[in-house]
């Protein structure tokens, strides 16, 4: 019996260590908001540029390729069992309720959100509620990912502007010269995310908000997001390197 138990445990351990296929990350990317980040990359980088440049950037920052490259890198850090755990958590009924609340804001409440943001200074939320929203933001990496996208797009546009003037700059120098902009982007992203969450989840009980934050704090989801935050800047940098050629 002991040998049988040991064999089963070893088999279970081997099964959990199986690397997932890159394509299997697609549903989790959709649930975690990573797919949306990939889709927004090209439009942000293309903004204000001529059609020829936009066409080149559309190919360099294509959403499918960006997400696939990310998935290939993540497959070396996340095993199949962890990926399945993350998917189960992110598609749970609790997560779906919050997703529906977010979509409702985008669908028909844009004006109400703008008015709500103007009222926040005069009528701030309870500190307990604010702390919960900030906890969720930190766990879901919402501000971090929004800042990352805006910063990497801005760096790419800065590179293109320099090249348009006949100047060249390496990646390290580009990062050094744009670091101050990253801090400003982080502050504005945090304010926007915070007010959005306060408004979108205003009818959600605090206990559910706490449970939702705890969902993102689970190891499988945290590993997915932590790893993505590390890998994505490297993928943007690799694409900028191609633009230098």
CSV table of C-alpha atoms in Angstrom, one decimal:
chain,number,residue,atom,x,y,z
A,1,UNK,CA,0.0,0.0,0.0
A,2,UNK,CA,2.8,2.4,0.8
A,3,UNK,CA,4.5,1.7,-2.5
A,4,UNK,CA,1.2,2.2,-4.3
A,5,UNK,CA,0.6,5.5,-2.5
A,6,UNK,CA,4.1,6.7,-3.3
A,7,UNK,CA,3.6,5.7,-6.9
A,8,UNK,CA,0.4,7.7,-7.1
A,9,UNK,CA,2.0,10.7,-5.5
A,10,UNK,CA,4.9,10.6,-7.9
A,11,UNK,CA,2.5,10.3,-10.8
A,12,UNK,CA,0.5,13.2,-9.6
A,13,UNK,CA,3.6,15.3,-9.2
A,14,UNK,CA,4.7,14.5,-12.7
A,15,UNK,CA,1.3,15.4,-14.1
A,16,UNK,CA,1.3,18.8,-12.4
A,17,UNK,CA,4.7,19.5,-13.8
A,18,UNK,CA,3.6,19.2,-17.4
A,19,UNK,CA,4.2,22.4,-19.4
A,20,UNK,CA,1.0,23.7,-21.0
A,21,UNK,CA,0.8,24.5,-24.7
A,22,UNK,CA,1.1,28.1,-25.5
A,23,UNK,CA,-2.4,28.1,-27.1
A,24,UNK,CA,-4.0,27.0,-23.9
A,25,UNK,CA,-3.2,30.4,-22.3
A,26,UNK,CA,-5.7,32.1,-24.5
A,27,UNK,CA,-8.8,31.7,-22.3
A,28,UNK,CA,-6.9,32.8,-19.2
A,29,UNK,CA,-5.5,35.8,-21.0
A,30,UNK,CA,-9.1,36.8,-21.9
A,31,UNK,CA,-10.3,36.4,-18.3
A,32,UNK,CA,-7.3,38.2,-16.8
A,33,UNK,CA,-7.4,41.2,-19.1
A,34,UNK,CA,-4.1,40.3,-20.7
A,35,UNK,CA,-5.7,39.8,-24.1
A,36,UNK,CA,-7.1,43.3,-24.0
A,37,UNK,CA,-3.6,44.7,-23.3
A,38,UNK,CA,-2.3,42.9,-26.3
A,39,UNK,CA,-5.1,44.3,-28.5
A,40,UNK,CA,-4.5,47.8,-27.3
A,41,UNK,CA,-0.8,47.8,-27.9
A,42,UNK,CA,-0.7,48.5,-31.6
A,43,UNK,CA,-3.4,51.3,-31.6
A,44,UNK,CA,-1.5,53.1,-28.8
A,45,UNK,CA,1.9,52.8,-30.6
A,46,UNK,CA,0.3,53.9,-33.9
A,47,UNK,CA,-1.4,57.0,-32.6
A,48,UNK,CA,-0.6,60.1,-34.6
A,49,UNK,CA,1.6,58.4,-37.2
A,50,UNK,CA,1.3,58.2,-40.9
A,51,UNK,CA,-0.4,55.3,-42.6
A,52,UNK,CA,2.9,53.7,-43.8
A,53,UNK,CA,4.3,53.7,-40.2
A,54,UNK,CA,1.0,52.5,-38.8
A,55,UNK,CA,1.0,49.5,-41.2
A,56,UNK,CA,4.6,48.6,-40.1
A,57,UNK,CA,3.7,48.9,-36.4
A,58,UNK,CA,0.4,46.9,-36.8
A,59,UNK,CA,2.6,44.0,-37.9
A,60,UNK,CA,5.2,44.5,-35.2
A,61,UNK,CA,2.7,44.8,-32.4
A,62,UNK,CA,0.0,42.4,-33.6
A,63,UNK,CA,-2.1,41.2,-30.7
A,64,UNK,CA,-2.1,37.6,-31.6
A,65,UNK,CA,1.7,37.4,-31.9
A,66,UNK,CA,2.3,39.4,-28.8
A,67,UNK,CA,0.0,37.2,-26.7
A,68,UNK,CA,1.5,34.1,-28.2
A,69,UNK,CA,5.0,35.2,-27.4
A,70,UNK,CA,3.9,35.9,-23.9
A,71,UNK,CA,2.3,32.5,-23.6
A,72,UNK,CA,5.4,30.7,-24.8
A,73,UNK,CA,7.5,32.4,-22.2
A,74,UNK,CA,4.9,31.8,-19.5
A,75,UNK,CA,4.7,28.1,-20.4
A,76,UNK,CA,8.3,27.8,-19.0
A,77,UNK,CA,7.2,29.2,-15.6
A,78,UNK,CA,3.6,27.9,-15.2
A,79,UNK,CA,2.6,24.2,-15.4
A,80,UNK,CA,-0.7,22.8,-16.6
A,81,UNK,CA,-2.2,22.4,-13.2
A,82,UNK,CA,-1.4,26.0,-12.2
A,83,UNK,CA,-2.9,27.3,-15.5
A,84,UNK,CA,-6.1,25.3,-14.9
A,85,UNK,CA,-6.3,26.6,-11.3
A,86,UNK,CA,-6.0,30.2,-12.6
A,87,UNK,CA,-8.7,29.6,-15.2
A,88,UNK,CA,-11.1,28.1,-12.6
A,89,UNK,CA,-10.6,31.0,-10.3
A,90,UNK,CA,-11.0,33.7,-13.0
A,91,UNK,CA,-14.1,32.1,-14.5
A,92,UNK,CA,-15.8,31.5,-11.1
A,93,UNK,CA,-19.3,33.0,-10.5
A,94,UNK,CA,-17.7,35.6,-8.2
A,95,UNK,CA,-15.3,36.8,-10.9
A,96,UNK,CA,-18.0,36.8,-13.5
A,97,UNK,CA,-20.2,39.1,-11.3
A,98,UNK,CA,-17.4,41.6,-11.1
A,99,UNK,CA,-16.7,41.4,-14.8
A,100,UNK,CA,-20.4,42.1,-15.6
A,101,UNK,CA,-20.2,45.2,-13.4
A,102,UNK,CA,-17.1,46.4,-15.3
A,103,UNK,CA,-18.8,45.9,-18.6
A,104,UNK,CA,-21.9,47.8,-17.5
A,105,UNK,CA,-19.7,50.9,-17.0
A,106,UNK,CA,-18.3,50.7,-20.5
A,107,UNK,CA,-21.7,49.9,-22.1
A,108,UNK,CA,-23.9,52.7,-20.9
A,109,UNK,CA,-22.5,54.6,-17.9
A,110,UNK,CA,-19.6,56.6,-19.3
A,111,UNK,CA,-21.1,60.0,-18.4
A,112,UNK,CA,-22.1,58.8,-15.0
A,113,UNK,CA,-18.5,57.6,-14.3
A,114,UNK,CA,-17.2,61.0,-15.3
A,115,UNK,CA,-19.6,62.8,-12.9
A,116,UNK,CA,-18.7,60.3,-10.2
A,117,UNK,CA,-15.0,61.1,-10.6
A,118,UNK,CA,-15.8,64.8,-10.2
A,119,UNK,CA,-17.7,64.1,-6.9
A,120,UNK,CA,-15.0,62.0,-5.3
A,121,UNK,CA,-13.0,65.0,-4.0
A,122,UNK,CA,-16.0,66.4,-2.2
A,123,UNK,CA,-17.5,63.1,-1.1
A,124,UNK,CA,-14.6,60.6,-0.7
A,125,UNK,CA,-15.4,56.9,0.0
A,126,UNK,CA,-15.1,55.3,3.4
A,127,UNK,CA,-11.4,54.4,4.1
A,128,UNK,CA,-12.4,50.7,4.6
A,129,UNK,CA,-13.8,50.6,1.1
A,130,UNK,CA,-10.9,52.5,-0.4
A,131,UNK,CA,-8.5,50.0,1.2
A,132,UNK,CA,-10.4,47.1,-0.3
A,133,UNK,CA,-10.2,48.7,-3.8
A,134,UNK,CA,-6.5,49.3,-3.4
A,135,UNK,CA,-6.0,45.8,-2.3
A,136,UNK,CA,-7.8,44.5,-5.3
A,137,UNK,CA,-5.9,46.8,-7.6
A,138,UNK,CA,-2.6,45.6,-6.3
A,139,UNK,CA,-3.6,41.9,-6.5
A,140,UNK,CA,-5.1,42.2,-10.0
A,141,UNK,CA,-2.1,44.3,-11.2
A,142,UNK,CA,-4.6,46.6,-12.9
A,143,UNK,CA,-2.6,49.8,-12.4
A,144,UNK,CA,0.7,48.0,-13.0
A,145,UNK,CA,-0.5,46.6,-16.3
A,146,UNK,CA,-2.1,49.9,-17.4
A,147,UNK,CA,1.1,51.8,-16.6
A,148,UNK,CA,3.2,49.2,-18.4
A,149,UNK,CA,1.1,49.4,-21.6
A,150,UNK,CA,1.1,53.2,-21.7
A,151,UNK,CA,4.8,53.5,-20.8
A,152,UNK,CA,6.0,50.9,-23.4
A,153,UNK,CA,3.8,52.5,-26.1
A,154,UNK,CA,5.3,55.9,-25.2
A,155,UNK,CA,8.8,54.6,-25.3
A,156,UNK,CA,8.2,53.1,-28.7
A,157,UNK,CA,6.8,56.4,-30.0
A,158,UNK,CA,9.8,58.2,-28.5
A,159,UNK,CA,12.1,55.9,-30.4
A,160,UNK,CA,10.3,56.5,-33.6
A,161,UNK,CA,10.4,60.2,-33.2
A,162,UNK,CA,14.2,60.1,-32.6
A,163,UNK,CA,14.7,57.9,-35.7
A,164,UNK,CA,12.5,60.3,-37.7
A,165,UNK,CA,15.1,63.0,-36.8
A,166,UNK,CA,17.9,60.8,-37.8
A,167,UNK,CA,19.0,60.0,-34.3
A,168,UNK,CA,19.6,56.7,-32.7
A,169,UNK,CA,19.3,55.5,-29.1
A,170,UNK,CA,19.8,52.1,-27.4
A,171,UNK,CA,17.2,50.5,-25.1
A,172,UNK,CA,19.1,51.3,-21.9
A,173,UNK,CA,19.3,55.0,-22.7
A,174,UNK,CA,15.7,55.1,-23.8
A,175,UNK,CA,14.6,53.6,-20.5
A,176,UNK,CA,16.8,56.1,-18.6
A,177,UNK,CA,15.5,59.1,-20.4
A,178,UNK,CA,11.8,58.1,-20.1
A,179,UNK,CA,11.8,56.9,-16.4
A,180,UNK,CA,10.3,60.1,-15.1
A,181,UNK,CA,7.4,59.7,-17.5
A,182,UNK,CA,6.8,56.2,-16.1
A,183,UNK,CA,6.2,57.7,-12.6
A,184,UNK,CA,3.7,60.2,-13.9
A,185,UNK,CA,1.9,57.5,-15.9
A,186,UNK,CA,1.7,55.3,-12.8
A,187,UNK,CA,0.1,58.1,-10.8
A,188,UNK,CA,-2.5,58.9,-13.4
A,189,UNK,CA,-3.3,55.2,-14.0
A,190,UNK,CA,-3.7,54.6,-10.3
A,191,UNK,CA,-6.2,57.4,-9.9
A,192,UNK,CA,-8.2,56.3,-13.0
A,193,UNK,CA,-8.3,52.7,-11.9
A,194,UNK,CA,-9.2,53.5,-8.3
A,195,UNK,CA,-12.2,55.7,-9.3
A,196,UNK,CA,-13.3,53.2,-11.9
A,197,UNK,CA,-13.3,50.4,-9.4
A,198,UNK,CA,-15.1,52.5,-6.8
A,199,UNK,CA,-17.8,53.3,-9.3
A,200,UNK,CA,-18.1,49.9,-11.0
A,201,UNK,CA,-18.3,48.0,-7.8
A,202,UNK,CA,-20.3,50.5,-5.8
A,203,UNK,CA,-23.2,48.0,-5.4
A,204,UNK,CA,-21.0,45.1,-4.4
A,205,UNK,CA,-20.9,44.2,-0.7
A,206,UNK,CA,-17.5,44.7,0.9
A,207,UNK,CA,-17.2,41.0,1.8
A,208,UNK,CA,-17.5,40.1,-1.9
A,209,UNK,CA,-14.9,42.8,-2.8
A,210,UNK,CA,-12.6,41.2,-0.2
A,211,UNK,CA,-13.3,37.7,-1.6
A,212,UNK,CA,-12.5,39.0,-5.1
A,213,UNK,CA,-9.2,40.5,-4.0
A,214,UNK,CA,-8.4,37.2,-2.3
A,215,UNK,CA,-9.1,35.4,-5.6
A,216,UNK,CA,-6.4,37.3,-7.3
A,217,UNK,CA,-4.0,36.7,-4.4
A,218,UNK,CA,-4.2,32.9,-4.9
A,219,UNK,CA,-0.8,31.6,-6.0
A,220,UNK,CA,-1.8,30.4,-9.5
A,221,UNK,CA,-3.3,33.8,-10.5
A,222,UNK,CA,-0.5,35.7,-8.7
A,223,UNK,CA,2.1,33.7,-10.6
A,224,UNK,CA,0.4,34.4,-13.9
A,225,UNK,CA,0.2,38.1,-13.4
A,226,UNK,CA,3.6,38.6,-11.7
A,227,UNK,CA,5.3,36.7,-14.5
A,228,UNK,CA,3.5,38.6,-17.2
A,229,UNK,CA,4.6,41.9,-15.7
A,230,UNK,CA,8.2,40.8,-15.9
A,231,UNK,CA,8.0,39.4,-19.4
A,232,UNK,CA,5.9,42.0,-21.3
A,233,UNK,CA,8.5,44.8,-21.1
A,234,UNK,CA,11.0,42.4,-22.6
A,235,UNK,CA,8.6,41.6,-25.5
A,236,UNK,CA,8.1,45.3,-26.2
A,237,UNK,CA,11.9,45.9,-26.1
A,238,UNK,CA,12.4,43.0,-28.6
A,239,UNK,CA,9.9,44.6,-30.9
A,240,UNK,CA,11.6,48.0,-30.6
A,241,UNK,CA,14.9,46.3,-31.5
A,242,UNK,CA,13.4,45.1,-34.7
A,243,UNK,CA,12.3,48.6,-35.5
A,244,UNK,CA,15.9,49.8,-35.1
A,245,UNK,CA,17.0,47.5,-38.0
